[in-house]
Coordinates of C-alpha atoms and ligand atoms in Angstrom, one line a residue:
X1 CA 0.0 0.0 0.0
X2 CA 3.0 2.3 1.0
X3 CA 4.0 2.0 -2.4
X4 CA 1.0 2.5 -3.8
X5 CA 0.3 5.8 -2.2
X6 CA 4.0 7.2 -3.8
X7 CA 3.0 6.1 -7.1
X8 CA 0.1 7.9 -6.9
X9 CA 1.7 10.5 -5.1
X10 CA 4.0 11.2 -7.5
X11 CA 1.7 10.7 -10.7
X12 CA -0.8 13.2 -9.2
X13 CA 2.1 15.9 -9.3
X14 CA 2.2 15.1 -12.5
X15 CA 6.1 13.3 -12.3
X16 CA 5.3 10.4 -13.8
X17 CA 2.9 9.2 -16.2
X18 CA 0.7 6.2 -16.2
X19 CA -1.3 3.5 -18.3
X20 CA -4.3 1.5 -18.2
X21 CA -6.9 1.8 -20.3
X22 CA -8.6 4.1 -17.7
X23 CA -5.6 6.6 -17.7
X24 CA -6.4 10.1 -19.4
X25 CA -3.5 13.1 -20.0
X26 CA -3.6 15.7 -17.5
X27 CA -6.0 18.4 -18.3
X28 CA -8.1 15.8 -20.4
X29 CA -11.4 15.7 -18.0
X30 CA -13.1 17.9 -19.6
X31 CA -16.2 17.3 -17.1
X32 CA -13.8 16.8 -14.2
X33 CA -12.0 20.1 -14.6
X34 CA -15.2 21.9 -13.9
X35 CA -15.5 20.5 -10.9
X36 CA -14.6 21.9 -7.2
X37 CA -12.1 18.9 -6.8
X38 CA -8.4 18.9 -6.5
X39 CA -6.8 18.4 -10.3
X40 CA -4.1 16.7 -11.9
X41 CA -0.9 18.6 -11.7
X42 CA -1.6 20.3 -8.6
X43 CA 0.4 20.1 -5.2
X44 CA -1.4 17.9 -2.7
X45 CA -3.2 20.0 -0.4
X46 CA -1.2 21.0 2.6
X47 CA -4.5 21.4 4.9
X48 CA -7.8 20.1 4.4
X49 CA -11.3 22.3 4.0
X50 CA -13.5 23.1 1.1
X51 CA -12.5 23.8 -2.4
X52 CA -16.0 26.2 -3.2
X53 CA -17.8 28.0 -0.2
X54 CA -21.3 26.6 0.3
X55 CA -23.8 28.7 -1.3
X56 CA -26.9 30.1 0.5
X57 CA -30.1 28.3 -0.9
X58 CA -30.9 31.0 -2.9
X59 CA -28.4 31.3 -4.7
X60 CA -28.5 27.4 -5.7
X61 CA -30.0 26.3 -9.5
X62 CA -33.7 25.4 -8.8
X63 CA -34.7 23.6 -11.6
X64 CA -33.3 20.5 -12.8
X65 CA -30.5 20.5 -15.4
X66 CA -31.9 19.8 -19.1
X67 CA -31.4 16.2 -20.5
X68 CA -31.3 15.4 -24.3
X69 CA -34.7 15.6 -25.9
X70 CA -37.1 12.2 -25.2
X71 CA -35.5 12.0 -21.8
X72 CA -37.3 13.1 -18.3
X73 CA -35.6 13.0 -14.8
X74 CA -37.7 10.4 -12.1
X75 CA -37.0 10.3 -8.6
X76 CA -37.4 6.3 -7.6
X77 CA -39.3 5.5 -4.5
X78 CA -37.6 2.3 -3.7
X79 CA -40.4 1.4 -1.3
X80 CA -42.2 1.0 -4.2
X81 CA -41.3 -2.7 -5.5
X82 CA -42.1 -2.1 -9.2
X83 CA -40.0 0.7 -9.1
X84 CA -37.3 -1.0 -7.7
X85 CA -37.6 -3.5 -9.9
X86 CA -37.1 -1.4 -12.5
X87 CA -33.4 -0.2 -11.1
X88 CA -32.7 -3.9 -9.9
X89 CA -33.0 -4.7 -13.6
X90 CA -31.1 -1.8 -14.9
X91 CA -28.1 -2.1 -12.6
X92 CA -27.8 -6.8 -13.4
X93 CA -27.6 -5.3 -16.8
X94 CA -25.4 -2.8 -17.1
X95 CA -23.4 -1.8 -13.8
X96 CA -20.0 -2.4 -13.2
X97 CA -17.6 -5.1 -14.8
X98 CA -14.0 -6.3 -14.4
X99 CA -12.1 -5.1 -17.0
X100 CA -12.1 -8.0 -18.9
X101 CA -15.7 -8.1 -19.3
X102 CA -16.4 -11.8 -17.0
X103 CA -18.0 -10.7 -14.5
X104 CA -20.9 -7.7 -13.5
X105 CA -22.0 -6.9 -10.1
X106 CA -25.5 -8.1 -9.4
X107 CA -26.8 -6.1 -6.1
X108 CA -29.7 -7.9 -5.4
X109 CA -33.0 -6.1 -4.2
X110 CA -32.9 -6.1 -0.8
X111 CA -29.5 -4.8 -1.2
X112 CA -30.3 -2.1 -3.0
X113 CA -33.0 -1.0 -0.5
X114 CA -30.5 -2.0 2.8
X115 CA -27.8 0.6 0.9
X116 CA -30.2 3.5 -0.2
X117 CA -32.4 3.7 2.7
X118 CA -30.4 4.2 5.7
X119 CA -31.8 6.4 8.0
X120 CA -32.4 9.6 6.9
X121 CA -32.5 8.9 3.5
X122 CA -34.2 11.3 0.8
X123 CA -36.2 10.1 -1.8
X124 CA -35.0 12.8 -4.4
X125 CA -31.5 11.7 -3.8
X126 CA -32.4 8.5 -6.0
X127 CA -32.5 9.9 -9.2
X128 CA -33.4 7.9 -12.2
X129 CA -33.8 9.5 -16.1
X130 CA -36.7 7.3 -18.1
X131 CA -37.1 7.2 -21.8
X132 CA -39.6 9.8 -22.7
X133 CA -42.0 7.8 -24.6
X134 CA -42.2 4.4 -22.9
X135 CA -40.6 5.6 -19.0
X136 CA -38.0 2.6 -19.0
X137 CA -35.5 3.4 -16.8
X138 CA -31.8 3.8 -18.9
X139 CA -29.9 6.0 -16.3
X140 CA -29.3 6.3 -12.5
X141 CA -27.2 7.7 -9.3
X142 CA -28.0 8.0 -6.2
X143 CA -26.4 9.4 -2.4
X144 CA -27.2 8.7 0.9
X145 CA -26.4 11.0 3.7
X146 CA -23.6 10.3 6.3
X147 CA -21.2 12.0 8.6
X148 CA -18.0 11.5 7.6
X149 CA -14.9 12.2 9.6
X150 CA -12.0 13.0 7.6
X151 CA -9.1 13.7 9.8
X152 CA -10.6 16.3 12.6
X153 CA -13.7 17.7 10.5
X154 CA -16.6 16.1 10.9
X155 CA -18.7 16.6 7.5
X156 CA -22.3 16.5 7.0
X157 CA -22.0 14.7 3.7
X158 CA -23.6 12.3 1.3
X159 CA -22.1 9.4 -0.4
X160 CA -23.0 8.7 -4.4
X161 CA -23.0 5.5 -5.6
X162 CA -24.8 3.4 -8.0
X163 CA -24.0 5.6 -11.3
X164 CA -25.1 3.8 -14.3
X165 CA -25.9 4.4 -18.0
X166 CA -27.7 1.9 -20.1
X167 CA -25.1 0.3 -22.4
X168 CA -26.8 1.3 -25.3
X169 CA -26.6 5.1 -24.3
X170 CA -22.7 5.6 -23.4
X171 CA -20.3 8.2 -24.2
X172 CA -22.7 10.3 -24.8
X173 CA -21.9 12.9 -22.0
X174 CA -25.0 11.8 -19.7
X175 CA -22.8 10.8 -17.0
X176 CA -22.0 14.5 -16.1
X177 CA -25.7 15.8 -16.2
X178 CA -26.6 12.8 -14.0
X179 CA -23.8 13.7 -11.6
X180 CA -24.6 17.4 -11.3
X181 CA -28.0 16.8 -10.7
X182 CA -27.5 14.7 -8.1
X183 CA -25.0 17.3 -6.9
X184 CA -27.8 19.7 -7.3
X185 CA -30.5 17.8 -5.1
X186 CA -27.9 17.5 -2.1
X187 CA -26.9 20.9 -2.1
X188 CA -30.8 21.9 -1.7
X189 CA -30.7 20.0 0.9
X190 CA -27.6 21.7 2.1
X191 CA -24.7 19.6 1.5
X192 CA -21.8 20.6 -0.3
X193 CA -19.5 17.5 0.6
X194 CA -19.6 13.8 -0.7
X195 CA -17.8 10.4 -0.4
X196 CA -17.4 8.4 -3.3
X197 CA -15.5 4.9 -4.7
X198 CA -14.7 4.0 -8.4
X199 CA -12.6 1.4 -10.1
X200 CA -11.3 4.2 -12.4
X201 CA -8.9 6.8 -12.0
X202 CA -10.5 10.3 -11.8
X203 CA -9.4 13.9 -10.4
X204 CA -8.0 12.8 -7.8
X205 CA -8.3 10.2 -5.1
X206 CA -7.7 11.0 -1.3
X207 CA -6.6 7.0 -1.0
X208 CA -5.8 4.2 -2.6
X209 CA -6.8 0.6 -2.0
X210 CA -6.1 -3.0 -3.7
X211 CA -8.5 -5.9 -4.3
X212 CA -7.8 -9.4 -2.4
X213 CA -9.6 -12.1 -2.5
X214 CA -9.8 -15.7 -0.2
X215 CA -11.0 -18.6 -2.7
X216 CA -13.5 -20.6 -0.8
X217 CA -15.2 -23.2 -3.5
X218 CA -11.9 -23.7 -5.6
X219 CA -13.5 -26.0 -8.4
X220 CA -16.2 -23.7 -9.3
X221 CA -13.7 -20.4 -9.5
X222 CA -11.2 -22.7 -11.7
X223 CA -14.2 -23.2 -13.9
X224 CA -15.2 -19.5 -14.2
X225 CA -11.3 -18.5 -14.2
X226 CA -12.0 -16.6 -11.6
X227 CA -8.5 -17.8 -10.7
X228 CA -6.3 -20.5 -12.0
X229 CA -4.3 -23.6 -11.1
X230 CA -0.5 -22.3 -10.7
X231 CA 1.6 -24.3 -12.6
X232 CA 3.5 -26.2 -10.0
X233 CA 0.3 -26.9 -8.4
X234 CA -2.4 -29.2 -9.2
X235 CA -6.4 -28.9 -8.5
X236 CA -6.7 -31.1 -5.6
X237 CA -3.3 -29.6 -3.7
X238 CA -5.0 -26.1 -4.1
X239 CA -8.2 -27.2 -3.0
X240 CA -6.3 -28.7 0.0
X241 CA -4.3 -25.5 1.0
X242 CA -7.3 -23.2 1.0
X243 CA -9.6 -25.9 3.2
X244 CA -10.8 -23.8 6.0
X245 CA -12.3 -25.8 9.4
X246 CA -16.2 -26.5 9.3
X247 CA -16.8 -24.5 12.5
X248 CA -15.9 -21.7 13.9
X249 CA -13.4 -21.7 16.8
X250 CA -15.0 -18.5 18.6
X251 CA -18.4 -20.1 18.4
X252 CA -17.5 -22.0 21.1
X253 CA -19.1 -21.4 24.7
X254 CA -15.8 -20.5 26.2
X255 CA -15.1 -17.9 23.5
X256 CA -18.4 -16.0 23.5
X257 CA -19.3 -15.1 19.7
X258 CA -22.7 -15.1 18.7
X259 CA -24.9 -13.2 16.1
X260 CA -25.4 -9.4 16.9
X261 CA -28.6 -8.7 18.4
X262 CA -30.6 -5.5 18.7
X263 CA -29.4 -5.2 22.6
X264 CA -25.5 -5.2 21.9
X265 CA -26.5 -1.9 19.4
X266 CA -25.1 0.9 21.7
X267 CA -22.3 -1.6 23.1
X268 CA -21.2 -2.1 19.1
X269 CA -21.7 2.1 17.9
X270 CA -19.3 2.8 20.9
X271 CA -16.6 0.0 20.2
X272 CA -17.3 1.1 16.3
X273 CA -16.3 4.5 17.6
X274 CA -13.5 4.0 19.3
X275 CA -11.8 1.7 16.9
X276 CA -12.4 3.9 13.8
X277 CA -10.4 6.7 15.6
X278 CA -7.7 4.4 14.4
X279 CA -8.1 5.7 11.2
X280 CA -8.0 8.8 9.5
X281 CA -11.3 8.8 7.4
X282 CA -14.7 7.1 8.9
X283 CA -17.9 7.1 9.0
X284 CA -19.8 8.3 11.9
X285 CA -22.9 5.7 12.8
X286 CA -25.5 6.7 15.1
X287 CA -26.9 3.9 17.0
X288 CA -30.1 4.2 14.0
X289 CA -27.5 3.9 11.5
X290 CA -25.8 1.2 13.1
X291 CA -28.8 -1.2 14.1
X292 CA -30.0 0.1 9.7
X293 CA -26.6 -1.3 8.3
X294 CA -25.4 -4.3 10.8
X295 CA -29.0 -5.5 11.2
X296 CA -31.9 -4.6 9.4
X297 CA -29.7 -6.5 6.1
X298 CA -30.2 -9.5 7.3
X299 CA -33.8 -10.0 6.6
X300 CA -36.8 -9.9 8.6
X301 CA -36.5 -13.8 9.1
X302 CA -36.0 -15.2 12.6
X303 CA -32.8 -15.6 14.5
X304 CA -32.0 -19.4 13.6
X305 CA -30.3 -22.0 15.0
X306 CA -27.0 -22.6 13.8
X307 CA -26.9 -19.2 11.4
X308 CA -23.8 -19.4 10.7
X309 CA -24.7 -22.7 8.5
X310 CA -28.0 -21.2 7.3
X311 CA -28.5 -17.7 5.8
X312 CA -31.8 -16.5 6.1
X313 CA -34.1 -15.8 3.0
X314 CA -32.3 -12.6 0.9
X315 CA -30.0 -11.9 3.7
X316 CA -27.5 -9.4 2.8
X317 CA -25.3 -8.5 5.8
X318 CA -23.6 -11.2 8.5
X319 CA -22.8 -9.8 12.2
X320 CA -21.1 -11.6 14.4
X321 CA -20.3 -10.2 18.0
X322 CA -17.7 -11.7 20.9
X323 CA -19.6 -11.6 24.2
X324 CA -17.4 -12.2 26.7
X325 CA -19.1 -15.1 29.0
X326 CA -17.7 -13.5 32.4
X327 CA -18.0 -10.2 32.0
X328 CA -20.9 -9.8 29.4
X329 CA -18.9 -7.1 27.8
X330 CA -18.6 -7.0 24.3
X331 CA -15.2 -7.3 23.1
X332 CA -15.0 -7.7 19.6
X333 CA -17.5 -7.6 16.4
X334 CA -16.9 -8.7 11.9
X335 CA -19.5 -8.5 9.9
X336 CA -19.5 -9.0 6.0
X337 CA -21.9 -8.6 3.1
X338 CA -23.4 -10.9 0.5
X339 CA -22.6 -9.4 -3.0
X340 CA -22.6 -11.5 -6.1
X341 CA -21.7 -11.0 -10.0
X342 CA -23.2 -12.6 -12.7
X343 CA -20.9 -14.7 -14.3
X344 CA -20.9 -13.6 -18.4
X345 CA -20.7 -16.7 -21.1
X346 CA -20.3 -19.1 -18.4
X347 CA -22.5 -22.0 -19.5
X348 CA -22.4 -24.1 -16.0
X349 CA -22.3 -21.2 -13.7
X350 CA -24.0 -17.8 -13.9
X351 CA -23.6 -16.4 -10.3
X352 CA -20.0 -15.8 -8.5
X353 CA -21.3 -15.4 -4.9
X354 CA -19.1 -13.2 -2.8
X355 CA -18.7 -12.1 0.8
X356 CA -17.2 -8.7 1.1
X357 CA -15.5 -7.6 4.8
X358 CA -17.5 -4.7 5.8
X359 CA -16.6 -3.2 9.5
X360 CA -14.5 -5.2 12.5
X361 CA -13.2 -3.7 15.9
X362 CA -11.4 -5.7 18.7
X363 CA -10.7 -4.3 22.5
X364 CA -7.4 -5.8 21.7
X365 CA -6.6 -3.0 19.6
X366 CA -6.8 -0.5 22.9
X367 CA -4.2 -2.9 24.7
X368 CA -0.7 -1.4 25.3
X369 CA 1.8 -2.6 22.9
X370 CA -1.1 -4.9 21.1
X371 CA 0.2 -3.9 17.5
X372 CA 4.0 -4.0 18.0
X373 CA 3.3 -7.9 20.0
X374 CA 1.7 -9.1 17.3
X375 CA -1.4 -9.3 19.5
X376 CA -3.6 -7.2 17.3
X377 CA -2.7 -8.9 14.1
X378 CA -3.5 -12.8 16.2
X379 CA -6.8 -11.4 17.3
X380 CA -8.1 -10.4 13.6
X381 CA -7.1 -13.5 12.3
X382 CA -9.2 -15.4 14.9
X383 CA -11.9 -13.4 14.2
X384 CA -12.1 -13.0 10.1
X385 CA -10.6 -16.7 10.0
X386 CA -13.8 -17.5 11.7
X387 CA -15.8 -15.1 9.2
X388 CA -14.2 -16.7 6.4
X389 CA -15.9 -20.3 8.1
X390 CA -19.1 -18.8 8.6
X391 CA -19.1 -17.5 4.6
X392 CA -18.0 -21.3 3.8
X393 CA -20.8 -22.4 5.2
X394 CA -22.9 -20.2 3.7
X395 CA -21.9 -21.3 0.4
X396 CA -19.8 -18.1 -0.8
X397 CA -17.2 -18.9 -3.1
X398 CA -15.3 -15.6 -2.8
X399 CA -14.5 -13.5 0.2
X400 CA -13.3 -10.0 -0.7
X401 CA -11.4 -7.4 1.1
X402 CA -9.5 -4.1 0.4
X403 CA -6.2 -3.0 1.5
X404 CA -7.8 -0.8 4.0
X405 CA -8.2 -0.4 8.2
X406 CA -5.9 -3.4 9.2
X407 CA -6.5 -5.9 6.5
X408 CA -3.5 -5.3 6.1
X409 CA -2.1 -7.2 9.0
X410 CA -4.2 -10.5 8.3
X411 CA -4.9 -10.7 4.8
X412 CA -1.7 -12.6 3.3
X413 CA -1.5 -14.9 6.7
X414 CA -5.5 -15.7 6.0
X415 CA -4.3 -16.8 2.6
X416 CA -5.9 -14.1 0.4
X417 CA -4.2 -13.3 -2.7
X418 CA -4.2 -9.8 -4.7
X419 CA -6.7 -9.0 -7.4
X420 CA -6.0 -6.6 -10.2
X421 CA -9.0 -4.5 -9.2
X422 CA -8.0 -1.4 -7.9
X423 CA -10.6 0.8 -6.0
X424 CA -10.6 4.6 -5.5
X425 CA -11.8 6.9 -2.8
X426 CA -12.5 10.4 -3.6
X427 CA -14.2 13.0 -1.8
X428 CA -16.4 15.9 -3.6
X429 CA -15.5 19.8 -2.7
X430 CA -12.8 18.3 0.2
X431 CA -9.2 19.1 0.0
X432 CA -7.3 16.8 2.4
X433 CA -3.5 15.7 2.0
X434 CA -3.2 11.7 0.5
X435 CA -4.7 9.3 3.6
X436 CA -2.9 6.0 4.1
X437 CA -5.7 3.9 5.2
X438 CA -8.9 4.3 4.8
X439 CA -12.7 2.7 5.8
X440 CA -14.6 0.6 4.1
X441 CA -18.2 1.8 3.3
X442 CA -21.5 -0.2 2.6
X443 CA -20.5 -0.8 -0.7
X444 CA -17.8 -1.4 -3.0
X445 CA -18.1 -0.9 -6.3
Ligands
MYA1 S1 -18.7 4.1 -9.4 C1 -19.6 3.0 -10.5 C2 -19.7 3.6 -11.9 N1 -20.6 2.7 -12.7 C3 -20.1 1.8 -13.6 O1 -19.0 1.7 -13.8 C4 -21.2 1.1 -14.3 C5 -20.9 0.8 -15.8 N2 -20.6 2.0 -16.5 C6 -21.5 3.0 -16.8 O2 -22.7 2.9 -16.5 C7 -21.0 4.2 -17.5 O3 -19.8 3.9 -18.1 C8 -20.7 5.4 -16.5 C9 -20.1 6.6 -17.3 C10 -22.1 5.9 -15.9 C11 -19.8 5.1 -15.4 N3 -17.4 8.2 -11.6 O4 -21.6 9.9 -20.0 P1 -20.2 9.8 -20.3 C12 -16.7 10.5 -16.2 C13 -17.3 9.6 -12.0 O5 -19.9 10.1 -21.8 P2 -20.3 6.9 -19.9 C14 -20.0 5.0 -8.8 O6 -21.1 4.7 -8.9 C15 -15.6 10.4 -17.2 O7 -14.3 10.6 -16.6 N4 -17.1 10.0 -13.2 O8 -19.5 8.3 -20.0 C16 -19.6 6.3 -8.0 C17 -15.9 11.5 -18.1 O9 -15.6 12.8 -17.5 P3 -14.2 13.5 -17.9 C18 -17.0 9.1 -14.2 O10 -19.3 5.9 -20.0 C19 -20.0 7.5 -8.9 C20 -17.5 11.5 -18.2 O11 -17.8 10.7 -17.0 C21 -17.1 7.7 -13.9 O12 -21.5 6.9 -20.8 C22 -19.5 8.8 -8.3 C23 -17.9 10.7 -19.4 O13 -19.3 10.7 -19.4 C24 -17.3 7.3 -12.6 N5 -17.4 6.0 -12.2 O14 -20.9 6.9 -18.4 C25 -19.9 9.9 -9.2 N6 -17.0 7.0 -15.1 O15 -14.3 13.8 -19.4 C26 -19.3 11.2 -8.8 C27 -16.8 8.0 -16.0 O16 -14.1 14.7 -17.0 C28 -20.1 11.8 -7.6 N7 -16.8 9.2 -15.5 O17 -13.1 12.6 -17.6 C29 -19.5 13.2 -7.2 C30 -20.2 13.7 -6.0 C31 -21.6 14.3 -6.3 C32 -22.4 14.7 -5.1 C33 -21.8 16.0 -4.5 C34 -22.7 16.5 -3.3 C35 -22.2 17.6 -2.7

């Protein structure tokens, strides 16, 4: 990741150049440039605060920005099933793919609805444009609102995700109307900050982080080629070396973990907290927002027996908590989220099913000397080794993580090996200097 950072570091001063298909000259963003975020070419920001003054209401556009002719801006009520239907169907078609065109995200429904309506959410943040003539949906974006810290400001922001264009209507310069109108509908609501990830390289990211992945069902990714036998291997030693056990250790009574349950809520927002001061960018969860995005996504289906074999009907989030069975205190908490891709042109399989690592925090971290031990770096493994059981179990074939918070210290030791997607964090109207590790948000796309 250090490394990472001083490519980018240097690149963004404009010292070196770089390829990739995504890579543009400097000065070629001819949306970008328009836009109150650091460029290409310029020193990284020495201090952080806004790039353009927030504007009183008044003074902010009131009417919607004009779209080409037989086009009409909709807000989407996803409360309304049709209606989110209708983006459900949009996004399995056309949303993001790897770069060689195998696989495309498939949010599922409830997933949409768990990510877009957090608490707080506003309807005319979800902004859909519809054909005209027959109002099929060919274009979206939306934002949330959050507060994110970034270093010592605390900003009342939104984060935009879920920016798509119907394949048949690319490069035709929608992206940029769709983007300032949803820029538009937050500042009426008086925001002026946002969060967001890509895949691609844009003005200008304030951090950097890697793909990796742990192969669970080794057959079936072979087949898709989502990865491939290495040559001094063969099938059945590969399958072998990424076995993981069929329980998990901390399940047991001694240990304490169990599923999160609405009562360890405030216990989990303040551990959440305190960990995330680790870090210099976070997200701020209020107990709401915390119960919304560690429980409410995991369906409305009773607490079963045994969940960690048995995911309940369109469950999209796991939480797992460490009670310990003395004290009652919680101690430590994972959770992960369900998040597969169609698999394109693949006659046997068409779904990749993947776990992605969403938020973790351990008390061990708040011990003295717990990083330089290697204390800190033994607890996460105990605890995402036993998420990477639990996501066995639950028949994922993939789990996912970024090169963010402390993956770092357990990701090659859990045996996950580096993708070539790379993932981008940018903030809108926020100068801040490069951050070295940053959080992981509901999504990543
Ligand atoms: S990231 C996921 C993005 N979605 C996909 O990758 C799905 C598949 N692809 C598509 O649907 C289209 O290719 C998209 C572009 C829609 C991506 N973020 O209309 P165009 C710039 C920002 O001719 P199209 C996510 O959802 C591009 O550099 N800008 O292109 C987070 C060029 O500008 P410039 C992007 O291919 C989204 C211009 O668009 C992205 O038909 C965060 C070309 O437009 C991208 N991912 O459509 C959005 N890709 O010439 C920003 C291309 O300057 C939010 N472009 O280089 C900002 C904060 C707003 C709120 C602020 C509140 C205060």
């Amino acid at each position: 990741l250090a490394l990472q950072q001083m490519k980018l570091k240097e690149m963004l001063q404009g010292k070196t150049g770089i390829g990739g298909k995504n890579a543009k000259d400097v000065g070629a963003h001819k949306f970008w440039n328009t836009q109150p975020v650091p460029h290409f070419g310029e020193e990284e920001p020495t201090t952080d605060g806004w790039v353009e003054a927030p504007k009183p209401i008044e003074e902010l556009r009131q009417d919607p920005y004009p779209l080409p002719k037989d086009f009409e801006w909709a807000s989407v009520d996803l409360s309304n099933p049709n209606q989110l239907k209708e983006v459900y169907e949009l996004l399995s078609a056309n949303y993001v793919e790897d770069d060689q065109a195998a696989f495309r995200f498939q949010y599922s429904a409830e997933f949409l609805k768990w990510a877009l309506q957090p608490p707080g959410y506003h309807p005319e943040w979800h902004v859909a444009v519809r054909v005209a003539s027959n109002k099929k949906i060919v274009a979206f974006i939306a934002a949330v609102p959050l507060q994110l810290r970034v270093r010592d400001n605390i900003l009342n922001a939104s984060e935009v995700n879920f920016l798509c264009i119907h394949k048949k209507l690319r490069s035709k310069r929608l992206a940029p109307v769709l983007i300032k109108e949803v820029t538009r509908q937050c500042n009426l609501k008086g925001v002026f900050q946002a969060l967001y990830t890509a895949g691609v390289l844009l003005p200008t990211p304030v951090s950097t982080c890697r793909y990796y992945h742990r192969c669970l069902n080794i057959s079936k990714l072979v087949n898709i080629h989502f990865v491939s036998v290495p040559q001094n291997q063969t099938l059945a030693r590969m399958i072998r070396l990424n076995k993981v056990p069929e329980k998990p250790r901390l399940i047991e009574p001694q240990y304490g973990m169990r599923e999160l349950e609405d009562k360890d809520v405030p216990e989990v927002a303040a551990l959440y907290e305190r960990y995330m001061k680790r870090f210099g960018m976070a997200i701020h969860f209020t107990e709401e927002e915390v119960r919304h995005h560690f429980l409410s996504g995991r369906g409305n289906g009773p607490s079963v027996k045994d969940s960690w074999k048995t995911p309940r009907e369109g469950q999209v989030v796991w939480s797992y908590v460490v009670e310990n069975p003395r004290t009652h205190k919680i101690t430590d908490f994972f959770s992960f989220y369900s998040l597969p891709s169609t698999v394109i042109g693949n006659t046997k399989h068409n779904i990749l099913n993947a776990a992605y690592l969403m938020y973790y925090a351990t008390e061990v971290a708040f011990e003295d000397g717990a990083e330089e031990s290697g204390r800190l770096k033994k607890r996460l493994e105990e605890l995402i080794g036993d998420a990477l059981v639990i996501a066995d179990q639950s028949k994922f074939d993939v789990f996912n993580a970024l090169t963010l918070m402390d993956n770092n210290l357990f990701i090659t030791d859990l045996k996950f090996g580096g993708g070539d997607g790379m993932l981008y964090y940018y903030l809108y109207n926020w100068r801040t200097p490069l951050l070295a590790g940053v959080t992981a948000t509901g999504d990543a796309p």
